[in-house]
PDB file of N, CA, C and O and ligand atoms in Angstrom:
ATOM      1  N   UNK A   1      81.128  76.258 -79.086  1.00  0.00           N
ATOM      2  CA  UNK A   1      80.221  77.315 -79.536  1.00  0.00           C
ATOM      3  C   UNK A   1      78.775  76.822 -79.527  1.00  0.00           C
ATOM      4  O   UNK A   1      77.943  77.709 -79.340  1.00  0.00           O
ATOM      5  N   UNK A   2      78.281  75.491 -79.703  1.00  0.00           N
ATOM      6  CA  UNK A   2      77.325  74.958 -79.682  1.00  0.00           C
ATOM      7  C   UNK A   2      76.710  74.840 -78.681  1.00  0.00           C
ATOM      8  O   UNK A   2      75.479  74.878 -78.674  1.00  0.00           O
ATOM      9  N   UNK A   3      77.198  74.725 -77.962  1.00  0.00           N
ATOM     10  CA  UNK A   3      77.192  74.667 -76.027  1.00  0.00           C
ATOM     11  C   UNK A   3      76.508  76.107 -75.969  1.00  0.00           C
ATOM     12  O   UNK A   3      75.315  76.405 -76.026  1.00  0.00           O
ATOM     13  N   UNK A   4      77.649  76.907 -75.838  1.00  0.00           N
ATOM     14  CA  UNK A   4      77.222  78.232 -75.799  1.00  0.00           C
ATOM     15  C   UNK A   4      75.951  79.062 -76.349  1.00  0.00           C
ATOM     16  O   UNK A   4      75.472  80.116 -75.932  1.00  0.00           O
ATOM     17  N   UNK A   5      75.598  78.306 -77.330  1.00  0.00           N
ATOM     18  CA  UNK A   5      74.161  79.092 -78.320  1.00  0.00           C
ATOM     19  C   UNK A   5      72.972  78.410 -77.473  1.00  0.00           C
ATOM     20  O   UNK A   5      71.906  78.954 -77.186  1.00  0.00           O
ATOM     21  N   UNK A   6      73.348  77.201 -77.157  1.00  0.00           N
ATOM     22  CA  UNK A   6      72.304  76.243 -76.766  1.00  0.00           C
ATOM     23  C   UNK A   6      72.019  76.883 -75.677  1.00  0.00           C
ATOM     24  O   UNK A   6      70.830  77.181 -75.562  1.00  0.00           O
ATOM     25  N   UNK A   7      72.944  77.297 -74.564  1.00  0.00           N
ATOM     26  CA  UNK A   7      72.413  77.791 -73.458  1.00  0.00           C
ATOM     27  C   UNK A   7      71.574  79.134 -73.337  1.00  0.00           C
ATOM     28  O   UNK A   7      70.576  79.417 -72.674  1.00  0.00           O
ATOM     29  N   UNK A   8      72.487  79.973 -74.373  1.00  0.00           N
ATOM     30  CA  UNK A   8      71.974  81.340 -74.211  1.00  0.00           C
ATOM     31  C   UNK A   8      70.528  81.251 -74.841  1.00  0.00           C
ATOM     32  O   UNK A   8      69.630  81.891 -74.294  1.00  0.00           O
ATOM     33  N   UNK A   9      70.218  80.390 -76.115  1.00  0.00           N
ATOM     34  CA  UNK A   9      68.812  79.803 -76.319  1.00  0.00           C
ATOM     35  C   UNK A   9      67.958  79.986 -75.191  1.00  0.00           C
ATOM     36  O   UNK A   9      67.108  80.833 -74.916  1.00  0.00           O
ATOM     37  N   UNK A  10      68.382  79.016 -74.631  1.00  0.00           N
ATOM     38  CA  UNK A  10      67.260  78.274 -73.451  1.00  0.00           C
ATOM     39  C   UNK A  10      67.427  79.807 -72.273  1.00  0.00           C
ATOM     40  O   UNK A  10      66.411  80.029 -71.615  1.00  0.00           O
ATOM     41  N   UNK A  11      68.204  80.431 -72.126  1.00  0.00           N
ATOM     42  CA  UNK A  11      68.538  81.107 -70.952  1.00  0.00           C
ATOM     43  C   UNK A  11      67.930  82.889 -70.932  1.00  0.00           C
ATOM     44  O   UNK A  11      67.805  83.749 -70.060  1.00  0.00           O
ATOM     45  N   UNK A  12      67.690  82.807 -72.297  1.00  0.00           N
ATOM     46  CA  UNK A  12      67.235  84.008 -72.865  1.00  0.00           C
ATOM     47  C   UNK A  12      65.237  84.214 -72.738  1.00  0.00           C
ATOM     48  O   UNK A  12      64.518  85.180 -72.993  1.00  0.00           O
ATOM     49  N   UNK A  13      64.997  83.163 -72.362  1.00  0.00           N
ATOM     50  CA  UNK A  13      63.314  83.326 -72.160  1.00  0.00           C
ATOM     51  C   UNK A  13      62.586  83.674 -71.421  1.00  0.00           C
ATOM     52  O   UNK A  13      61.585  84.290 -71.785  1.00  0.00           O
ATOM     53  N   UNK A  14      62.781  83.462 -70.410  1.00  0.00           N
ATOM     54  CA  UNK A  14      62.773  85.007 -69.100  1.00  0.00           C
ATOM     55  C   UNK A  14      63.499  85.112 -68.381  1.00  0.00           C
ATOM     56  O   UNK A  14      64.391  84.341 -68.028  1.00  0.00           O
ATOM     57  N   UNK A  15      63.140  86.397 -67.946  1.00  0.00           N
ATOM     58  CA  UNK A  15      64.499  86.843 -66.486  1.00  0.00           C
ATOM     59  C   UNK A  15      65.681  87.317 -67.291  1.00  0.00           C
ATOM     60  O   UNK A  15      65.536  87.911 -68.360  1.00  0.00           O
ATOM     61  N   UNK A  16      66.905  87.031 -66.736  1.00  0.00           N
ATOM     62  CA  UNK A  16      68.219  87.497 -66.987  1.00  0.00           C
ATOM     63  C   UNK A  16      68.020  86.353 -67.914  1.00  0.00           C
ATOM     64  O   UNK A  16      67.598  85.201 -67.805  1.00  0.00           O
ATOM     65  N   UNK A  17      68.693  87.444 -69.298  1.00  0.00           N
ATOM     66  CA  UNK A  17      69.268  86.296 -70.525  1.00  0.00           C
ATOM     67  C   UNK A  17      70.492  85.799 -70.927  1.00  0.00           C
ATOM     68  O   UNK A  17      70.780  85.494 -72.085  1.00  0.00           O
ATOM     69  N   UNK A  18      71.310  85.709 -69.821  1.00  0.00           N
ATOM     70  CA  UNK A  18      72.204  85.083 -68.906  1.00  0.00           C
ATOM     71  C   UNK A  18      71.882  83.746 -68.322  1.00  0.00           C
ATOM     72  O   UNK A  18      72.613  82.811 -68.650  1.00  0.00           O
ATOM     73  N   UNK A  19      71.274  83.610 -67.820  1.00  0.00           N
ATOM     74  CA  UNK A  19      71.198  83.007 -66.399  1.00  0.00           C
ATOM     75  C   UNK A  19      69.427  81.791 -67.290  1.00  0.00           C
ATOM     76  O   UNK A  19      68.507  81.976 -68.087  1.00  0.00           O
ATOM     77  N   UNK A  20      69.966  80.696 -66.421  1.00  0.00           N
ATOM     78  CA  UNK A  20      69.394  79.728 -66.674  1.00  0.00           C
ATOM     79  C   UNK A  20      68.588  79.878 -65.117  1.00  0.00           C
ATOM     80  O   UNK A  20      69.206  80.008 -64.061  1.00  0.00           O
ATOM     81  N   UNK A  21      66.733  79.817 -65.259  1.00  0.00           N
ATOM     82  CA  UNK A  21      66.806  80.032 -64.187  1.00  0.00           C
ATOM     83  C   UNK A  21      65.544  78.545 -64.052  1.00  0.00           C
ATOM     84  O   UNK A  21      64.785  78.517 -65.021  1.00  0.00           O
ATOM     85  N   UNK A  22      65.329  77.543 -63.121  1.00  0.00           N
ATOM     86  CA  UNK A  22      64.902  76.391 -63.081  1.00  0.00           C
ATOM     87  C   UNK A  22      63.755  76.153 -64.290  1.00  0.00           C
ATOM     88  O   UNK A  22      63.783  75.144 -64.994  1.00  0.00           O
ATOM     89  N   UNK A  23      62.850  77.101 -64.426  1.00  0.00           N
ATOM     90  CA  UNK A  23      62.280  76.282 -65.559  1.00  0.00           C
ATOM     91  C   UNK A  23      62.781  76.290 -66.679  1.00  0.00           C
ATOM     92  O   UNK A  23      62.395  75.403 -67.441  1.00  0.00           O
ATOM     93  N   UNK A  24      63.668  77.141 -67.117  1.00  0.00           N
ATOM     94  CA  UNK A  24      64.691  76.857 -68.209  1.00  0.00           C
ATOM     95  C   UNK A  24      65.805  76.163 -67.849  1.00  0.00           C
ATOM     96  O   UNK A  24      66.577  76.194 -68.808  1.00  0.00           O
ATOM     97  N   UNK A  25      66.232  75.602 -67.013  1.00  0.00           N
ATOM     98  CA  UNK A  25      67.399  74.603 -66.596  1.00  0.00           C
ATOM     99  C   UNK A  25      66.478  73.260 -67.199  1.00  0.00           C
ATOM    100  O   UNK A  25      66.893  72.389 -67.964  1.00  0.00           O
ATOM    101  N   UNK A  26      65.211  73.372 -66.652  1.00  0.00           N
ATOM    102  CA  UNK A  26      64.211  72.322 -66.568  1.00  0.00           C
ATOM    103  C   UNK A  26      63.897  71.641 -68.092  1.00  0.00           C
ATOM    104  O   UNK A  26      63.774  70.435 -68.303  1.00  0.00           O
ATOM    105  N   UNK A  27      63.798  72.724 -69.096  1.00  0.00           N
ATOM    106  CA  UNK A  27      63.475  72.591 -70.459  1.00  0.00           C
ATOM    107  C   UNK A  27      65.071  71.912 -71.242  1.00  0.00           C
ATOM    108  O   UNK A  27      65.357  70.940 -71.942  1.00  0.00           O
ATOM    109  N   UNK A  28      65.756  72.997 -70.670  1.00  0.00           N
ATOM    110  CA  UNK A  28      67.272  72.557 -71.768  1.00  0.00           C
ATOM    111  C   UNK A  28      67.331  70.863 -71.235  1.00  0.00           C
ATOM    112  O   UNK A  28      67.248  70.055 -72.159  1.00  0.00           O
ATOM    113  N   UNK A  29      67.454  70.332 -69.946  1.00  0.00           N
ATOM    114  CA  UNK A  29      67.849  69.470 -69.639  1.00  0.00           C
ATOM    115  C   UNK A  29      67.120  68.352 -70.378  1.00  0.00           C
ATOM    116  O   UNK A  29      67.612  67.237 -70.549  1.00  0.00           O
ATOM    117  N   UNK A  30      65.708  68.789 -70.875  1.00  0.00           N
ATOM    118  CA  UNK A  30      64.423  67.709 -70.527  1.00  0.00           C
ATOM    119  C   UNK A  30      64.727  67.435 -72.530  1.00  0.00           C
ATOM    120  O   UNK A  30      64.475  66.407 -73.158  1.00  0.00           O
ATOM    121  N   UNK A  31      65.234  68.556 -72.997  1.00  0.00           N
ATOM    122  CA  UNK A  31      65.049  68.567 -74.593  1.00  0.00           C
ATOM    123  C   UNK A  31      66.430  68.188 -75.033  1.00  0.00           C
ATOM    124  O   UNK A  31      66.354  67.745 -76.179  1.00  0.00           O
ATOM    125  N   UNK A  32      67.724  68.182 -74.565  1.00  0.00           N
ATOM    126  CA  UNK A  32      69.122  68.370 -74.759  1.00  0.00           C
ATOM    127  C   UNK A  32      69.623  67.166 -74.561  1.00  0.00           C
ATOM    128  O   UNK A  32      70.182  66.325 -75.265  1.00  0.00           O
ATOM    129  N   UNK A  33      69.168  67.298 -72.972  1.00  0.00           N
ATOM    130  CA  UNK A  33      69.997  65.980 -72.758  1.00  0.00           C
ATOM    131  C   UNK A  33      69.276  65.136 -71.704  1.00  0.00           C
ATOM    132  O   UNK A  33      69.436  65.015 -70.489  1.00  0.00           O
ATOM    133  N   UNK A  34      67.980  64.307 -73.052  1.00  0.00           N
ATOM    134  CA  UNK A  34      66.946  63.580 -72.252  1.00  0.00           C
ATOM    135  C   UNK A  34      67.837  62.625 -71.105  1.00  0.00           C
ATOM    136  O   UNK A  34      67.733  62.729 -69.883  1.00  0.00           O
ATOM    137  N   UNK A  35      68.846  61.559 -71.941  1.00  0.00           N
ATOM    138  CA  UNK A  35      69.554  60.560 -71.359  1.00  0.00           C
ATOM    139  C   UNK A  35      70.032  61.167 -69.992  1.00  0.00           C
ATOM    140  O   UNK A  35      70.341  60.363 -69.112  1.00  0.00           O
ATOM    141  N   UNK A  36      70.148  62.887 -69.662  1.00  0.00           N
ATOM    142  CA  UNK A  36      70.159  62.841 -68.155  1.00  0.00           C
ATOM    143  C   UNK A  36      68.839  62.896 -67.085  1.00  0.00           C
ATOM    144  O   UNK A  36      68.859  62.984 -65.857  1.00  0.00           O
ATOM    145  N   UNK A  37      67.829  62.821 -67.898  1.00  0.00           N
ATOM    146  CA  UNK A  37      66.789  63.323 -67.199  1.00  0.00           C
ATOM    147  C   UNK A  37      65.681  62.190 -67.623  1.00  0.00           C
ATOM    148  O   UNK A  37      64.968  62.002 -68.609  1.00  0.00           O
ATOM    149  N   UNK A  38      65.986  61.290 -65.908  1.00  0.00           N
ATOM    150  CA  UNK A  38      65.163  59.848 -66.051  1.00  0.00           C
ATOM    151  C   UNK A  38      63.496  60.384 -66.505  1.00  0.00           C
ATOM    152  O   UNK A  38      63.263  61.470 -67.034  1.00  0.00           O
ATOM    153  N   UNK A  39      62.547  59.442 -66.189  1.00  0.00           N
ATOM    154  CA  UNK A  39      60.831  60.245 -66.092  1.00  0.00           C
ATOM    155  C   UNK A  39      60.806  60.337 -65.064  1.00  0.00           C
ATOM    156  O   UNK A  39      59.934  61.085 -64.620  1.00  0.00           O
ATOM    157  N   UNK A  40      61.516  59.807 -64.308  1.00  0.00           N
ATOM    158  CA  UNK A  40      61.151  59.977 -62.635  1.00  0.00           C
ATOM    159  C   UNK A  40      61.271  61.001 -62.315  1.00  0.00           C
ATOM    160  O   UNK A  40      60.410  61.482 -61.578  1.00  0.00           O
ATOM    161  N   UNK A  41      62.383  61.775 -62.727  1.00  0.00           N
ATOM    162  CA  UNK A  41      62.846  63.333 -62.522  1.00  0.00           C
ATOM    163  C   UNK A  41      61.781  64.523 -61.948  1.00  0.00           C
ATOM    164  O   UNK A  41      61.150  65.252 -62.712  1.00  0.00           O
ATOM    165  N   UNK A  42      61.710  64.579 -60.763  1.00  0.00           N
ATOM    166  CA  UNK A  42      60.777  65.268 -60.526  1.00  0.00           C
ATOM    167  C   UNK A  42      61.047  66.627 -60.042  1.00  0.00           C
ATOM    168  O   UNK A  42      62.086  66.881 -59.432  1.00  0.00           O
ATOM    169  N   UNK A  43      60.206  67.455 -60.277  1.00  0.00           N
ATOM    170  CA  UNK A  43      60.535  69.214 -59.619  1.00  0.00           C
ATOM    171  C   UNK A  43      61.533  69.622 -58.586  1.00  0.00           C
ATOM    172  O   UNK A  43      62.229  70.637 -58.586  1.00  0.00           O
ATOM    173  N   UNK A  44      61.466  68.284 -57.362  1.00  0.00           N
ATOM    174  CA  UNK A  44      62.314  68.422 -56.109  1.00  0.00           C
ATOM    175  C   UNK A  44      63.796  68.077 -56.711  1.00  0.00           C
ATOM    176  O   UNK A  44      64.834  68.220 -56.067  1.00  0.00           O
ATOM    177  N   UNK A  45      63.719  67.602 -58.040  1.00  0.00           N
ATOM    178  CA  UNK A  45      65.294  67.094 -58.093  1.00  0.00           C
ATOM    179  C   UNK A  45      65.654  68.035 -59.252  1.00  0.00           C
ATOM    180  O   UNK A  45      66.847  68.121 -59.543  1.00  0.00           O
ATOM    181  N   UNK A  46      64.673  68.815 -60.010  1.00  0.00           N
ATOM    182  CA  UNK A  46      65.330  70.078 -60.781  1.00  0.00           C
ATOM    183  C   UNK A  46      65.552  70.683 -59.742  1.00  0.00           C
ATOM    184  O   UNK A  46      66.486  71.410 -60.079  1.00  0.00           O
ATOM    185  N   UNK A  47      65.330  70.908 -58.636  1.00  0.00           N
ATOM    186  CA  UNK A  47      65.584  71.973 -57.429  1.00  0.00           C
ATOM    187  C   UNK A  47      66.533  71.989 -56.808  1.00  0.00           C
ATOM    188  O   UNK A  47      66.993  72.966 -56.218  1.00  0.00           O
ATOM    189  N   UNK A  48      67.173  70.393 -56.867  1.00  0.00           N
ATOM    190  CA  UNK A  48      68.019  70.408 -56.355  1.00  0.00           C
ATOM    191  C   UNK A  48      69.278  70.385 -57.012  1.00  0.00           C
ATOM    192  O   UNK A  48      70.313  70.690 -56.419  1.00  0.00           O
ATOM    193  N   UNK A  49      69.241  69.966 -58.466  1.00  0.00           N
ATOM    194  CA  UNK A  49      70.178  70.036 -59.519  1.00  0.00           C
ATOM    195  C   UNK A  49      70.401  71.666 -59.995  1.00  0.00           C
ATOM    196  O   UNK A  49      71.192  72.022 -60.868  1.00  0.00           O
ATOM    197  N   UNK A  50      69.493  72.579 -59.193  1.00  0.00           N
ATOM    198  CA  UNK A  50      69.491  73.883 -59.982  1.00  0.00           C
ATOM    199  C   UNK A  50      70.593  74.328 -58.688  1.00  0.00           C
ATOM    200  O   UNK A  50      71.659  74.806 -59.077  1.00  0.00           O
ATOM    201  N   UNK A  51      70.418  74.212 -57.346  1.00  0.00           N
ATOM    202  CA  UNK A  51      70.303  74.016 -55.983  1.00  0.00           C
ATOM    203  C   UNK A  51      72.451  74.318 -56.156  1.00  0.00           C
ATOM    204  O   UNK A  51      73.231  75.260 -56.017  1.00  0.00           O
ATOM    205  N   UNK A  52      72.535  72.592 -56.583  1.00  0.00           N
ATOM    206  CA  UNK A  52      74.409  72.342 -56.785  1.00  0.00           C
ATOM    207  C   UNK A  52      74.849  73.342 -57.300  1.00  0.00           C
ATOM    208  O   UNK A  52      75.676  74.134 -56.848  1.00  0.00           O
ATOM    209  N   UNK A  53      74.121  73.348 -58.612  1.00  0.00           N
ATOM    210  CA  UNK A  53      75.142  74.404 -59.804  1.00  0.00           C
ATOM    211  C   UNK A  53      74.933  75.822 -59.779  1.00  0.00           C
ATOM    212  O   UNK A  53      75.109  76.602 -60.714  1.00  0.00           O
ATOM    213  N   UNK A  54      74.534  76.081 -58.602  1.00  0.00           N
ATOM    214  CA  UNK A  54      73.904  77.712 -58.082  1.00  0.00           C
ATOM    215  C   UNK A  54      74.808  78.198 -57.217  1.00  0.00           C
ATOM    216  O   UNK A  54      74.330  78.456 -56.113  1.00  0.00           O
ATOM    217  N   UNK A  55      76.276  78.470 -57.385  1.00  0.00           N
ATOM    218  CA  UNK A  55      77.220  78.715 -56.475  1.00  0.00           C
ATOM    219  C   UNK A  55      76.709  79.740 -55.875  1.00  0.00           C
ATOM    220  O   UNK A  55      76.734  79.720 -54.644  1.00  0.00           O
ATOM    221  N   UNK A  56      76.114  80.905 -56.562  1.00  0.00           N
ATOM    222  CA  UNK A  56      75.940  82.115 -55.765  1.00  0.00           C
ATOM    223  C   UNK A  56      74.937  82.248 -55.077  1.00  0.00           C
ATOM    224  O   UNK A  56      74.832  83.197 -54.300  1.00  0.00           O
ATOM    225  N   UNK A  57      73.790  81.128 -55.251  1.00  0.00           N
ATOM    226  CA  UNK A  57      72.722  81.472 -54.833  1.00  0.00           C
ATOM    227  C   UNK A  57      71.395  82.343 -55.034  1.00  0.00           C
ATOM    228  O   UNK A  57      70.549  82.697 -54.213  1.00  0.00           O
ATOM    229  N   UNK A  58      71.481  82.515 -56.103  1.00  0.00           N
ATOM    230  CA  UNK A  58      70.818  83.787 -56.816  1.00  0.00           C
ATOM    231  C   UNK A  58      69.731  83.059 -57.294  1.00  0.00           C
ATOM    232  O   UNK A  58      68.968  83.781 -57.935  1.00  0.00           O
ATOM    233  N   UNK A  59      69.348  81.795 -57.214  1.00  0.00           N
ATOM    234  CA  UNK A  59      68.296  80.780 -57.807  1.00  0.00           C
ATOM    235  C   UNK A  59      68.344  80.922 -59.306  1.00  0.00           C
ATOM    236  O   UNK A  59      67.387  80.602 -60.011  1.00  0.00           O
ATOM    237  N   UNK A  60      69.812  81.552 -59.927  1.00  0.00           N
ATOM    238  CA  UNK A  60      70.159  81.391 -61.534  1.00  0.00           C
ATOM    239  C   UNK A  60      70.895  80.862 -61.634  1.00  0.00           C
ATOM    240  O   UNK A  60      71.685  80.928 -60.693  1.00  0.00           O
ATOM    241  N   UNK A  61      71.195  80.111 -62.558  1.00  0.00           N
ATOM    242  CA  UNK A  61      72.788  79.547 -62.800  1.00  0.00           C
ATOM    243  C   UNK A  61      73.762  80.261 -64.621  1.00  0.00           C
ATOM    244  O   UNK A  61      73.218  80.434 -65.712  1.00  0.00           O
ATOM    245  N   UNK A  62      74.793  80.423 -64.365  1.00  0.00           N
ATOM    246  CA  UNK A  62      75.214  81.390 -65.295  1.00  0.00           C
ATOM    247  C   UNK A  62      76.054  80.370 -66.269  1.00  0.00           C
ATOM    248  O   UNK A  62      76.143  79.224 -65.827  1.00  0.00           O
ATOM    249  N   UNK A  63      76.586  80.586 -67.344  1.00  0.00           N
ATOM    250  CA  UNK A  63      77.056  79.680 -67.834  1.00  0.00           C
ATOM    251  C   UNK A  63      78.352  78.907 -67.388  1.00  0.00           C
ATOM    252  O   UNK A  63      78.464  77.690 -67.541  1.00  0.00           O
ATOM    253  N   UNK A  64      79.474  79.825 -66.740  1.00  0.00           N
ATOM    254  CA  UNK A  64      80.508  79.588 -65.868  1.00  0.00           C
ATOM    255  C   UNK A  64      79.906  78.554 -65.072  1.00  0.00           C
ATOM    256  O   UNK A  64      80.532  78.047 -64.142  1.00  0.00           O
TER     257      UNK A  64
HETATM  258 CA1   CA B 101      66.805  83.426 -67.992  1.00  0.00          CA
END
C-alpha cells in the first residue's frame, strides 16, 4: 500500500494521475530511492530508464 500511495503521490502532478511521466519518474526516483540514482545520473539515462519501463510507449509509465 505504501508503494502504491508513493506512486500515485509522485504520479498525480501533471498529466495523467496515473501515469508517472519522466519528470515525475525523475523526482520519485531522485527522493525515494536515492541509492538507485548515482549523481552521475543524467537526463539521457532517466530517458532511458523511463524508455524500459514504457511497454506501451506512451512516454508514461503506469503502475503495472
Ligand atoms: Ca502524471
Amino acid at each position: 500500500a505504501a508503494i502504491v500511495c508513493t506512486f500515485q503521490e509522485y504520479a498525480g502532478r501533471c498529466g495523467d494521475k496515473h501515469k508517472l511521466c519522466q519528470a515525475e519518474l525523475k523526482e520519485l526516483l531522485q527522493r525515494e530511492l536515492p541509492t538507485w540514482t548515482p549523481m552521475e545520473f543524467r537526463e539521457g539515462d532517466y530517458n532511458k530508464f523511463l524508455s524500459v519501463l514504457d511497454s506501451d510507449k506512451d512516454g508514461e509509465v503506469d503502475f503495472v
